[in-house]
CSV table of C-alpha atoms in Angstrom, one decimal:
chain,number,residue,atom,x,y,z
A,1,UNK,CA,115.6,110.6,95.4
A,2,UNK,CA,112.3,110.1,93.3
A,3,UNK,CA,108.5,110.7,93.4
A,4,UNK,CA,106.4,106.6,92.8
A,5,UNK,CA,103.0,107.1,92.1
A,6,UNK,CA,100.6,103.9,92.1
A,7,UNK,CA,97.0,104.3,90.2
A,8,UNK,CA,94.8,101.9,89.5
A,9,UNK,CA,96.4,98.9,90.8
A,10,UNK,CA,94.8,96.1,89.4
A,11,UNK,CA,96.0,93.1,89.6
A,12,UNK,CA,94.9,88.5,89.4
A,13,UNK,CA,96.8,84.9,89.1
A,14,UNK,CA,94.2,83.7,87.8
A,15,UNK,CA,90.6,83.6,89.6
A,16,UNK,CA,92.2,85.3,92.6
A,17,UNK,CA,92.4,88.8,92.3
A,18,UNK,CA,95.8,89.9,94.9
A,19,UNK,CA,95.1,93.6,94.1
A,20,UNK,CA,92.3,95.9,94.0
A,21,UNK,CA,92.7,99.0,92.4
A,22,UNK,CA,95.4,100.8,94.6
A,23,UNK,CA,96.2,104.0,94.0
A,24,UNK,CA,99.2,105.4,96.4
A,25,UNK,CA,101.8,108.3,96.1
A,26,UNK,CA,105.5,107.7,97.4
A,27,UNK,CA,107.1,111.1,98.2
A,28,UNK,CA,110.4,111.9,97.5
A,29,UNK,CA,113.5,110.5,99.5
A,30,UNK,CA,110.3,108.7,101.9
A,31,UNK,CA,110.3,106.0,103.7
A,32,UNK,CA,107.4,104.7,103.6
A,33,UNK,CA,106.8,101.0,104.5
A,34,UNK,CA,103.7,98.4,103.3
A,35,UNK,CA,102.2,96.8,105.9
A,36,UNK,CA,100.4,94.0,106.2
A,37,UNK,CA,99.6,89.8,107.2
A,38,UNK,CA,101.4,87.5,104.1
A,39,UNK,CA,99.4,86.8,101.2
A,40,UNK,CA,97.8,90.7,101.9
A,41,UNK,CA,99.4,91.4,98.0
A,42,UNK,CA,102.1,93.8,99.0
A,43,UNK,CA,104.9,92.2,97.7
A,44,UNK,CA,103.1,91.4,94.3
A,45,UNK,CA,103.0,95.2,94.6
A,46,UNK,CA,106.6,96.0,95.0
A,47,UNK,CA,106.9,93.3,92.3
A,48,UNK,CA,104.9,96.0,90.2
A,49,UNK,CA,107.4,99.0,90.8
A,50,UNK,CA,110.3,97.2,90.1
A,51,UNK,CA,109.1,95.4,87.1
A,52,UNK,CA,109.4,92.5,88.0
A,53,UNK,CA,105.1,91.8,86.8
A,54,UNK,CA,102.7,93.2,85.2
A,55,UNK,CA,100.0,94.6,86.8
A,56,UNK,CA,96.4,93.5,84.5
A,57,UNK,CA,95.3,97.2,84.9
A,58,UNK,CA,96.3,100.4,86.6
A,59,UNK,CA,100.3,102.6,85.9
A,60,UNK,CA,103.2,103.5,87.3
A,61,UNK,CA,105.2,106.4,87.7
A,62,UNK,CA,108.7,107.8,88.2
A,63,UNK,CA,109.7,111.0,89.4
A,64,UNK,CA,106.3,111.2,86.9
A,65,UNK,CA,107.0,109.6,84.3
A,66,UNK,CA,105.4,106.4,83.1
A,67,UNK,CA,107.3,102.8,83.6
A,68,UNK,CA,105.1,100.5,82.3
A,69,UNK,CA,106.8,99.9,79.6
A,70,UNK,CA,109.8,99.6,80.7
A,71,UNK,CA,112.9,96.5,81.6
A,72,UNK,CA,113.3,96.4,85.8
A,73,UNK,CA,117.0,97.4,84.6
A,74,UNK,CA,115.6,100.9,82.5
A,75,UNK,CA,113.7,101.9,86.0
A,76,UNK,CA,116.5,103.0,87.6
A,77,UNK,CA,115.1,100.4,90.7
A,78,UNK,CA,117.2,98.5,92.8
A,79,UNK,CA,115.4,95.6,94.9
A,80,UNK,CA,117.0,93.8,98.0
A,81,UNK,CA,115.5,91.5,98.2
A,82,UNK,CA,114.1,88.4,101.1
A,83,UNK,CA,116.6,85.8,100.4
A,84,UNK,CA,119.5,88.5,100.0
A,85,UNK,CA,120.0,86.8,96.9
A,86,UNK,CA,123.5,87.4,96.7
A,87,UNK,CA,125.5,84.2,94.4
A,88,UNK,CA,127.3,81.8,96.5
A,89,UNK,CA,130.3,80.9,93.7
A,90,UNK,CA,130.7,85.4,93.6
A,91,UNK,CA,133.0,87.2,96.4
A,92,UNK,CA,131.1,90.0,98.8
A,93,UNK,CA,133.0,92.7,95.8
A,94,UNK,CA,131.9,90.5,93.2
A,95,UNK,CA,128.2,90.1,93.9
A,96,UNK,CA,128.5,94.4,95.0
A,97,UNK,CA,130.6,94.6,91.7
A,98,UNK,CA,127.4,93.1,88.9
A,99,UNK,CA,125.0,95.2,89.4
A,100,UNK,CA,128.0,98.0,87.5
A,101,UNK,CA,130.0,95.4,85.3
A,102,UNK,CA,126.3,95.0,83.9
A,103,UNK,CA,125.4,98.1,82.9
A,104,UNK,CA,129.2,100.1,82.2
A,105,UNK,CA,130.7,97.2,81.2
A,106,UNK,CA,129.9,96.0,77.1
A,107,UNK,CA,130.1,91.7,77.3
A,108,UNK,CA,133.5,91.5,75.3
A,109,UNK,CA,135.2,93.7,78.3
A,110,UNK,CA,133.6,91.5,80.8
A,111,UNK,CA,135.5,88.3,78.9
A,112,UNK,CA,138.4,87.6,81.0
A,113,UNK,CA,141.6,88.2,78.2
A,114,UNK,CA,140.1,89.9,75.5
A,115,UNK,CA,137.8,92.1,77.8
A,116,UNK,CA,141.7,93.4,79.0
A,117,UNK,CA,142.2,94.7,75.8
A,118,UNK,CA,139.8,96.8,74.6
A,119,UNK,CA,140.0,100.4,75.1
A,120,UNK,CA,138.0,101.9,77.9
A,121,UNK,CA,137.4,98.4,80.4
A,122,UNK,CA,140.5,99.2,82.3
A,123,UNK,CA,139.6,102.7,83.8
A,124,UNK,CA,136.1,101.3,83.8
A,125,UNK,CA,137.2,98.4,85.8
A,126,UNK,CA,138.7,100.6,88.6
A,127,UNK,CA,136.4,103.2,89.1
A,128,UNK,CA,134.2,99.8,89.7
A,129,UNK,CA,136.0,99.1,92.3
A,130,UNK,CA,135.8,102.4,94.0
A,131,UNK,CA,132.7,102.8,94.3
A,132,UNK,CA,132.0,99.5,95.1
A,133,UNK,CA,134.9,100.1,98.0
A,134,UNK,CA,132.6,103.7,98.7
A,135,UNK,CA,129.8,102.4,99.6
A,136,UNK,CA,131.7,98.4,101.8
A,137,UNK,CA,132.5,101.6,104.0
A,138,UNK,CA,130.0,103.0,104.5
A,139,UNK,CA,128.4,99.5,105.6
A,140,UNK,CA,130.9,98.7,107.7
A,141,UNK,CA,131.9,95.5,105.1
A,142,UNK,CA,135.2,96.9,103.4
A,143,UNK,CA,136.4,94.3,104.9
A,144,UNK,CA,134.4,91.4,103.8
A,145,UNK,CA,135.2,92.0,99.9
A,146,UNK,CA,137.1,88.8,99.5
A,147,UNK,CA,134.4,85.9,101.2
A,148,UNK,CA,131.7,83.9,99.9
A,149,UNK,CA,128.8,84.5,101.4
A,150,UNK,CA,128.6,81.2,103.0
A,151,UNK,CA,131.3,83.0,105.6
A,152,UNK,CA,129.0,85.7,106.6
A,153,UNK,CA,126.5,86.1,109.2
A,154,UNK,CA,122.7,87.3,108.5
A,155,UNK,CA,123.5,90.6,108.8
A,156,UNK,CA,126.8,91.1,107.1
A,157,UNK,CA,125.2,89.2,104.0
A,158,UNK,CA,122.0,91.8,104.6
A,159,UNK,CA,125.0,94.5,104.7
A,160,UNK,CA,125.6,92.5,101.2
A,161,UNK,CA,123.1,92.5,99.4
A,162,UNK,CA,122.4,96.5,100.7
A,163,UNK,CA,125.9,96.9,98.9
A,164,UNK,CA,124.8,95.8,95.8
A,165,UNK,CA,121.5,98.2,95.6
A,166,UNK,CA,123.4,100.9,97.0
A,167,UNK,CA,126.3,100.8,94.0
A,168,UNK,CA,124.9,102.1,91.4
A,169,UNK,CA,122.9,104.9,93.6
A,170,UNK,CA,119.0,104.4,92.0
A,171,UNK,CA,116.2,106.7,92.3
A,172,UNK,CA,114.8,103.9,94.1
A,173,UNK,CA,115.0,101.0,96.3
A,174,UNK,CA,112.4,98.5,97.2
A,175,UNK,CA,113.3,96.0,100.0
A,176,UNK,CA,110.6,92.5,100.5
A,177,UNK,CA,111.0,91.8,104.1
A,178,UNK,CA,115.2,92.1,104.2
A,179,UNK,CA,115.4,91.6,107.3
A,180,UNK,CA,112.6,88.4,108.2
A,181,UNK,CA,115.8,85.7,107.7
A,182,UNK,CA,117.1,87.1,111.5
A,183,UNK,CA,117.3,86.8,114.5
A,184,UNK,CA,114.9,89.0,116.3
A,185,UNK,CA,117.9,91.0,118.6
A,186,UNK,CA,119.6,91.4,114.3
A,187,UNK,CA,116.6,92.4,113.4
A,188,UNK,CA,116.2,94.7,116.2
A,189,UNK,CA,120.0,96.2,115.6
A,190,UNK,CA,119.1,96.1,111.6
A,191,UNK,CA,116.2,98.5,111.5
A,192,UNK,CA,118.4,100.9,113.2
A,193,UNK,CA,121.0,100.6,110.8
A,194,UNK,CA,118.0,100.1,107.9
A,195,UNK,CA,116.7,103.8,109.0
A,196,UNK,CA,119.9,105.2,109.3
A,197,UNK,CA,121.5,104.6,106.1
A,198,UNK,CA,117.9,106.4,104.5
A,199,UNK,CA,118.8,109.1,106.2
A,200,UNK,CA,122.4,109.3,104.9
A,201,UNK,CA,120.9,108.0,101.9
A,202,UNK,CA,117.3,110.7,101.1
A,203,UNK,CA,117.1,108.9,98.9
A,204,UNK,CA,113.9,107.7,98.3
A,205,UNK,CA,112.6,103.2,100.2
A,206,UNK,CA,109.4,101.2,99.8
A,207,UNK,CA,109.9,99.0,102.2
A,208,UNK,CA,107.5,95.4,102.7
A,209,UNK,CA,107.2,93.6,106.0
A,210,UNK,CA,104.3,92.1,107.9
A,211,UNK,CA,105.9,92.6,110.8
A,212,UNK,CA,104.5,95.8,112.7
A,213,UNK,CA,107.7,97.2,114.9
A,214,UNK,CA,110.2,96.8,112.0
A,215,UNK,CA,107.1,99.6,109.8
A,216,UNK,CA,106.7,101.8,113.3
A,217,UNK,CA,109.3,102.8,113.9
A,218,UNK,CA,112.2,103.2,109.9
A,219,UNK,CA,108.5,104.6,108.0
A,220,UNK,CA,107.6,108.2,107.5
A,221,UNK,CA,104.4,106.3,106.9
A,222,UNK,CA,103.2,103.3,106.6
A,223,UNK,CA,100.2,101.4,104.0
A,224,UNK,CA,98.5,99.2,105.5
A,225,UNK,CA,97.1,97.2,103.5
A,226,UNK,CA,93.9,93.4,103.5
A,227,UNK,CA,93.4,91.6,101.5
A,228,UNK,CA,94.9,93.4,98.1
A,229,UNK,CA,92.8,96.4,99.1
A,230,UNK,CA,94.7,99.8,100.8
A,231,UNK,CA,92.9,100.5,104.3
A,232,UNK,CA,94.7,103.3,105.5
A,233,UNK,CA,98.1,105.0,104.9
A,234,UNK,CA,99.3,107.1,107.6
A,235,UNK,CA,102.6,108.1,109.7
A,236,UNK,CA,102.7,105.7,112.8
A,237,UNK,CA,101.8,108.1,115.2
A,238,UNK,CA,98.4,108.6,113.5
A,239,UNK,CA,97.7,105.2,112.4
A,240,UNK,CA,97.7,104.0,115.8
A,241,UNK,CA,95.9,106.6,117.3
A,242,UNK,CA,93.4,107.3,114.2
A,243,UNK,CA,92.7,103.9,112.0
A,244,UNK,CA,91.0,104.2,109.7
A,245,UNK,CA,88.4,101.5,110.6
A,246,UNK,CA,88.8,98.0,112.9
A,247,UNK,CA,90.9,96.2,110.4
A,248,UNK,CA,93.8,98.8,111.2
A,249,UNK,CA,93.3,99.0,114.6
A,250,UNK,CA,92.8,95.3,115.9
A,251,UNK,CA,96.4,94.7,113.2
A,252,UNK,CA,98.1,97.5,114.2
A,253,UNK,CA,99.4,97.4,118.0
A,254,UNK,CA,101.0,94.9,120.6
A,255,UNK,CA,99.3,93.8,122.6
A,256,UNK,CA,96.0,93.8,119.7
A,257,UNK,CA,94.0,96.3,120.9
A,258,UNK,CA,90.6,95.3,123.3
A,259,UNK,CA,87.2,95.7,121.2
A,260,UNK,CA,84.1,95.6,123.9
A,261,UNK,CA,80.5,96.4,123.1
A,262,UNK,CA,78.5,99.9,123.4
A,263,UNK,CA,76.0,101.3,122.7
A,264,UNK,CA,75.6,105.3,122.4
A,265,UNK,CA,74.2,106.2,125.8
A,266,UNK,CA,73.1,109.8,125.0
A,267,UNK,CA,75.8,113.5,123.6
A,268,UNK,CA,77.9,112.8,126.2
A,269,UNK,CA,77.9,109.4,127.3
A,270,UNK,CA,79.3,106.0,125.8
A,271,UNK,CA,78.5,102.6,127.2
A,272,UNK,CA,80.8,100.3,127.3
A,273,UNK,CA,78.4,97.0,128.8
A,274,UNK,CA,77.8,97.8,132.5
A,275,UNK,CA,79.1,101.0,132.5
A,276,UNK,CA,79.7,104.5,130.7
A,277,UNK,CA,82.4,106.6,129.7
A,278,UNK,CA,82.7,110.2,129.3
A,279,UNK,CA,82.6,110.3,125.8
A,280,UNK,CA,80.5,112.2,122.8
A,281,UNK,CA,80.2,110.7,120.4
A,282,UNK,CA,79.5,111.9,116.9
A,283,UNK,CA,76.0,109.0,115.9
A,284,UNK,CA,73.0,109.0,117.3
A,285,UNK,CA,71.8,107.7,121.3
A,286,UNK,CA,71.1,103.4,120.4
A,287,UNK,CA,73.4,103.2,118.3
A,288,UNK,CA,75.4,99.9,118.8
A,289,UNK,CA,79.2,100.3,119.0
A,290,UNK,CA,82.7,98.4,119.2
A,291,UNK,CA,84.8,100.5,121.6
A,292,UNK,CA,87.8,100.1,120.8
A,293,UNK,CA,90.6,100.1,124.0
A,294,UNK,CA,94.1,99.6,124.3
A,295,UNK,CA,95.7,97.8,126.9
A,296,UNK,CA,98.1,101.3,127.9
A,297,UNK,CA,94.7,103.3,128.1
A,298,UNK,CA,93.5,100.8,131.3
A,299,UNK,CA,94.3,101.9,135.0
A,300,UNK,CA,94.4,98.8,137.1
A,301,UNK,CA,93.1,99.7,140.2
A,302,UNK,CA,91.3,97.5,142.9
A,303,UNK,CA,89.1,100.6,143.8
A,304,UNK,CA,86.4,100.4,141.6
A,305,UNK,CA,84.9,104.3,140.5
A,306,UNK,CA,81.8,105.4,138.3
A,307,UNK,CA,83.5,105.0,134.9
A,308,UNK,CA,85.9,101.8,136.3
A,309,UNK,CA,85.2,98.7,134.3
A,310,UNK,CA,85.2,96.0,137.1
A,311,UNK,CA,86.8,91.8,136.0
A,312,UNK,CA,89.0,89.1,137.6
A,313,UNK,CA,92.5,88.7,137.8
A,314,UNK,CA,93.2,85.7,134.7
A,315,UNK,CA,96.9,86.0,134.4
A,316,UNK,CA,99.7,88.2,134.9
A,317,UNK,CA,102.9,88.9,133.1
A,318,UNK,CA,106.0,90.2,133.6
A,319,UNK,CA,107.3,91.7,131.1
A,320,UNK,CA,110.6,93.6,133.9
A,321,UNK,CA,109.9,97.6,132.7
A,322,UNK,CA,105.6,96.6,131.7
A,323,UNK,CA,103.4,94.6,133.6
A,324,UNK,CA,100.2,92.6,131.0
A,325,UNK,CA,97.1,91.9,132.9
A,326,UNK,CA,94.8,89.3,131.4
A,327,UNK,CA,90.9,90.6,133.1
A,328,UNK,CA,88.0,88.6,132.9
A,329,UNK,CA,85.5,91.5,131.9
A,330,UNK,CA,81.8,90.0,132.9
A,331,UNK,CA,80.2,90.1,129.7
A,332,UNK,CA,83.1,90.1,127.3
A,333,UNK,CA,83.8,87.1,126.2
A,334,UNK,CA,88.1,87.4,125.3
A,335,UNK,CA,89.9,88.4,128.0
A,336,UNK,CA,90.8,92.4,128.7
A,337,UNK,CA,94.7,93.2,128.4
A,338,UNK,CA,95.8,95.7,130.2
A,339,UNK,CA,99.0,97.3,130.9
A,340,UNK,CA,101.0,99.4,134.2
A,341,UNK,CA,104.0,99.0,134.5
A,342,UNK,CA,106.0,96.4,135.9
A,343,UNK,CA,107.0,97.7,139.2
A,344,UNK,CA,103.3,97.1,140.2
A,345,UNK,CA,102.8,93.0,138.4
A,346,UNK,CA,102.7,92.1,142.8
A,347,UNK,CA,99.9,93.6,143.4
A,348,UNK,CA,97.6,91.4,141.2
A,349,UNK,CA,97.2,88.0,141.8
A,350,UNK,CA,95.3,85.3,139.3
A,351,UNK,CA,91.4,85.7,140.6
A,352,UNK,CA,91.6,88.7,142.6
A,353,UNK,CA,88.9,91.4,141.3
A,354,UNK,CA,89.9,94.3,139.8
A,355,UNK,CA,88.6,97.5,138.6
A,356,UNK,CA,90.0,99.0,135.2
A,357,UNK,CA,89.9,102.9,134.3
A,358,UNK,CA,89.6,103.9,130.3
A,359,UNK,CA,91.3,107.1,128.9
A,360,UNK,CA,87.8,108.2,128.0
A,361,UNK,CA,89.8,110.8,125.5
A,362,UNK,CA,91.5,107.3,124.1
A,363,UNK,CA,88.9,105.2,123.5
A,364,UNK,CA,88.1,104.8,119.4
A,365,UNK,CA,84.4,104.0,118.5
A,366,UNK,CA,83.4,101.8,115.6
A,367,UNK,CA,80.3,101.5,114.2
A,368,UNK,CA,78.9,97.5,113.8
A,369,UNK,CA,80.6,97.8,110.1
A,370,UNK,CA,83.8,97.6,111.7
A,371,UNK,CA,84.1,101.3,110.2
A,372,UNK,CA,85.0,104.7,112.5
A,373,UNK,CA,83.0,106.2,114.2
A,374,UNK,CA,83.9,109.7,115.6
A,375,UNK,CA,84.5,110.7,118.9
A,376,UNK,CA,85.0,114.8,120.5
A,377,UNK,CA,88.2,113.8,122.4
A,378,UNK,CA,89.9,111.7,119.7
A,379,UNK,CA,89.7,114.8,117.4
A,380,UNK,CA,91.2,116.7,120.3
A,381,UNK,CA,94.9,114.1,120.5
A,382,UNK,CA,95.4,114.1,116.4
A,383,UNK,CA,94.8,118.3,116.9
A,384,UNK,CA,98.1,117.5,119.0
A,385,UNK,CA,99.7,115.6,116.5
A,386,UNK,CA,99.4,117.4,114.2
């Protein structure tokens, strides 16, 4: 295990700035995910940690020791790539053994004929074989060691790539979109396998993805990146319930958070369109707001209420367990999405009037620039999360 510290990392490719003053500490034994859209700089940051890409400014330290002057092989990290990077002409065994062969055997010892005569070569090979087989058994690929990559399924190739990283027990595992080439069902299965692997190894994982489902289900903490900047680092639960700004709130969560225009009406109320909500905003009366309400925090019903948003049902998505209602609320250009139980789907007809009752304790407030504005219910909610 190891702690990783990034301080003031800057990186540009020509005139394009890719990373801007990124500071991040990854705790010993943590599973931390770098989450963001394509092109935000997350993979470049991972390559800088690995030593595959030099930064323009800033420093990288592993276990408190600076590694900026070290070659990738000297940093004691292992990287798993999106493409798996398995050598097609080698067997699974040979691919997994390669890091140990390169690290523990001299060039002469690796030669097919001369190596047999070199002192110690046989024992080293026996040790390498034992280690490869141990890791292969842990990953349930011990029956596949003599196969070539082309003879493996996507999940099997992913396990082989993980095995190659595991054999030398590195301080830090670096994973760059390792599940993106798998189909949807296999990704779900591999998410559980990776989380279990992290628990068993108790190692430090830095994982890159654009898929929030991967980030939210596997991580101890998630670092959200956009346009080369680090926006927020928090636990998945805190990130969802207490986003630092509107960009984070809109990126995290599916479906996307509903954002409605509002204004601070009094010390205890906020007006959203023509509806008053009992939310105490930390801003003066008359302050313009952007009000975020997640789909599960809007309760749909036929009856009006003092804090309900009226609208017309435009679309009903029945997914079995859940039902998503797309509701056109007067005064808002985009339809609002509310989530309810799938068993209620038959209650809502296209074109019918529906009233959406927001959960005031879950409402998120932002100013015109997208910065977070505190609310009393939000503060209470985060104290509960701890």
